[in-house]
Tab-separated table of C-alpha atoms in Angstrom:
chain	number	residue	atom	x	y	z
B	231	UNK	CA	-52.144	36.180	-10.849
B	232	UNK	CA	-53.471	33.009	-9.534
B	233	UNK	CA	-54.421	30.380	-12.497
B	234	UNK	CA	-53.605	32.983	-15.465
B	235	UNK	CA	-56.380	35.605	-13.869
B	236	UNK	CA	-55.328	39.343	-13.540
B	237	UNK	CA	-57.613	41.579	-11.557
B	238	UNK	CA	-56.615	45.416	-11.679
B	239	UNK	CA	-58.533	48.261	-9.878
B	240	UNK	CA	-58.507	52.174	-9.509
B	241	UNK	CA	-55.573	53.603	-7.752
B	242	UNK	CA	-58.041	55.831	-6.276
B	243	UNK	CA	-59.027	55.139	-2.065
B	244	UNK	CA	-62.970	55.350	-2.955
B	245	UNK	CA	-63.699	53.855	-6.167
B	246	UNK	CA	-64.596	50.769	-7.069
B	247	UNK	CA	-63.583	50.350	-10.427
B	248	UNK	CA	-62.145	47.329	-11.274
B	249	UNK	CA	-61.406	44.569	-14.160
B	250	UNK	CA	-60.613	41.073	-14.125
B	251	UNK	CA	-58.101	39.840	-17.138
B	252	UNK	CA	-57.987	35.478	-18.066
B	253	UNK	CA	-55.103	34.802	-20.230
B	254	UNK	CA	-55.093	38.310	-21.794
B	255	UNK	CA	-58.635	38.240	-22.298
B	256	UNK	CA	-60.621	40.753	-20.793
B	257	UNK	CA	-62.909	38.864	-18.422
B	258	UNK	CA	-65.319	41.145	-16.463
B	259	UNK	CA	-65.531	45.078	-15.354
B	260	UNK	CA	-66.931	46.589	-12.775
B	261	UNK	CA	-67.651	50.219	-13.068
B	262	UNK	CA	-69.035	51.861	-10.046
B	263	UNK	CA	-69.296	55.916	-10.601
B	264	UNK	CA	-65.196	55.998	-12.092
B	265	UNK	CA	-65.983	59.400	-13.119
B	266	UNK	CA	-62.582	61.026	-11.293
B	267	UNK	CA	-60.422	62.671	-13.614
B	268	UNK	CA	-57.559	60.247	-14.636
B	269	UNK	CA	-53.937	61.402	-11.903
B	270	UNK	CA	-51.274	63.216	-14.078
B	271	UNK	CA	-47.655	61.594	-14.723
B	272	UNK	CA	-46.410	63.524	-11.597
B	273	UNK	CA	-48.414	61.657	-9.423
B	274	UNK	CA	-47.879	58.416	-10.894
B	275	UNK	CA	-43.817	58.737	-10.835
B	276	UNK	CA	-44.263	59.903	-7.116
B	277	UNK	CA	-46.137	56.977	-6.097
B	278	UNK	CA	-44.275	54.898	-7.629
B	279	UNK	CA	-41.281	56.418	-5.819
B	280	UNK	CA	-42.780	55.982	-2.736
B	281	UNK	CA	-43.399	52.619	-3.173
B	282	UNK	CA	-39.653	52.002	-4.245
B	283	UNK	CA	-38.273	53.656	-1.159
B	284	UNK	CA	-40.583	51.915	1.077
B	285	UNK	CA	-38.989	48.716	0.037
B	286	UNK	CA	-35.392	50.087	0.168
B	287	UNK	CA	-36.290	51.399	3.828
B	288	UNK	CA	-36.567	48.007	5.041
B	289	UNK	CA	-33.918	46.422	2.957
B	290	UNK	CA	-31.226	49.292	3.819
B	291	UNK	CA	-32.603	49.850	7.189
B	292	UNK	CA	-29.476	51.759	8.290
B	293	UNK	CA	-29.191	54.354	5.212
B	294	UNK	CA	-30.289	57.695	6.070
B	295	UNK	CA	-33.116	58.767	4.415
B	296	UNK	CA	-32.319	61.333	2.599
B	297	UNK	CA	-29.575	59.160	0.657
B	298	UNK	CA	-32.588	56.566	-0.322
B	299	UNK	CA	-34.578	59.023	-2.076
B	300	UNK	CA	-31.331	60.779	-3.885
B	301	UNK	CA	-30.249	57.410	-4.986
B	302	UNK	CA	-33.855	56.685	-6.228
B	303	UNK	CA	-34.459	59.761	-7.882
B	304	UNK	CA	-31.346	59.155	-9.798
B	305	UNK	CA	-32.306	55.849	-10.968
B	306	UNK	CA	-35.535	56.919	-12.252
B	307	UNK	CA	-34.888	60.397	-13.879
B	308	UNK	CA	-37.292	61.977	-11.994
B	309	UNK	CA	-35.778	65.426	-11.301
B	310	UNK	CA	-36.055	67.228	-8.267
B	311	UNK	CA	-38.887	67.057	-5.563
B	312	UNK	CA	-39.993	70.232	-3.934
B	313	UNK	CA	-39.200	70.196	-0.010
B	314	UNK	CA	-42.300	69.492	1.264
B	315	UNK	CA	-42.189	66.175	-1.007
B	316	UNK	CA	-39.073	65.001	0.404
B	317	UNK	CA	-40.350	65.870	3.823
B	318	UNK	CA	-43.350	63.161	3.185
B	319	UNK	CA	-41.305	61.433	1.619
B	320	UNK	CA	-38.530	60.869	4.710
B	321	UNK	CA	-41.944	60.706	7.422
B	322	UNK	CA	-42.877	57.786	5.008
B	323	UNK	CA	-39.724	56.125	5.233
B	324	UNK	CA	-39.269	56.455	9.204
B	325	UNK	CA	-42.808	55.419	9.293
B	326	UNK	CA	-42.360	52.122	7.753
B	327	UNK	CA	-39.257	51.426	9.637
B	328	UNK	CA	-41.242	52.189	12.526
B	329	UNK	CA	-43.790	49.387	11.880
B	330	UNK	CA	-41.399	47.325	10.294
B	331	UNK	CA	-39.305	46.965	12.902
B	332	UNK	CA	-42.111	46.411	15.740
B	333	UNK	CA	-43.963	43.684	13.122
B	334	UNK	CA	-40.336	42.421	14.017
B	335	UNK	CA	-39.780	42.776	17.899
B	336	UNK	CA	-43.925	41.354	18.080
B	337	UNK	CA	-41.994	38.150	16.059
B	338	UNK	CA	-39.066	37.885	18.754
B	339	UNK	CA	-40.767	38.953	21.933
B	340	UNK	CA	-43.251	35.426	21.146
B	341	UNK	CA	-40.236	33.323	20.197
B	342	UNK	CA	-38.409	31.939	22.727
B	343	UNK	CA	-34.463	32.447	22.911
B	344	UNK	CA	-32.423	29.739	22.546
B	345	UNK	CA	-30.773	28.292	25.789
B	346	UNK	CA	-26.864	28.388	25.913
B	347	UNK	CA	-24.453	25.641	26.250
B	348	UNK	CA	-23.555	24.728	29.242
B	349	UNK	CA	-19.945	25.353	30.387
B	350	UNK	CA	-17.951	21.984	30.474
């Protein structure tokens, strides 16, 4: 939201649907074929679950997975997942701590370790 403008676009990979908001004004669209049907609620709470325990993987790197997403689903009301969406749901969460923590070791490995004091 830089200077008051807002710019929102389609959830969806392949469209290029998009508006741009100035101080609660709408601005300028951009409608490129948006003709997909709209995602039901389902989807919406999942990805927004995902996107939740993606932040908790980093932040509580050493929880198991499976205790992220029961915490989470408590906190939102969601219900219960089938297996296979906890299954993507725990490869998503050992995937980000997978790149998260070798954005990390990249950040050490070119950052030189500190010398140690001399004995005296």
């Amino acid at each position: 939201m830089k200077g008051g403008m807002e710019r929102w676009k389609c959830t969806k990979k392949n469209c290029k649907a998009a508006l741009k908001i100035f101080q609660n004004v709408l601005v300028n669209i951009i409608m490129n074929e948006h003709n997909h049907p709209k995602p039901d609620e389902s989807t919406l709470r999942r990805q927004i679950l995902n996107g939740r325990l993606k932040q908790k993987a980093l932040a509580q790197y050493f929880d198991k997975p499976g205790v992220l997403i029961s915490e989470e689903l408590n906190k939102s009301g969601m219900g219960q997942l089938s297996k296979q969406e906890v299954s993507l749901l725990k490869k998503n969460i050992h995937y980000i701590r997978t790149v998260g923590r070798g954005e990390a070791s990249i950040v050490t490995e070119t950052t030189p370790a500190p010398c140690p004091e001399p004995n005296q």
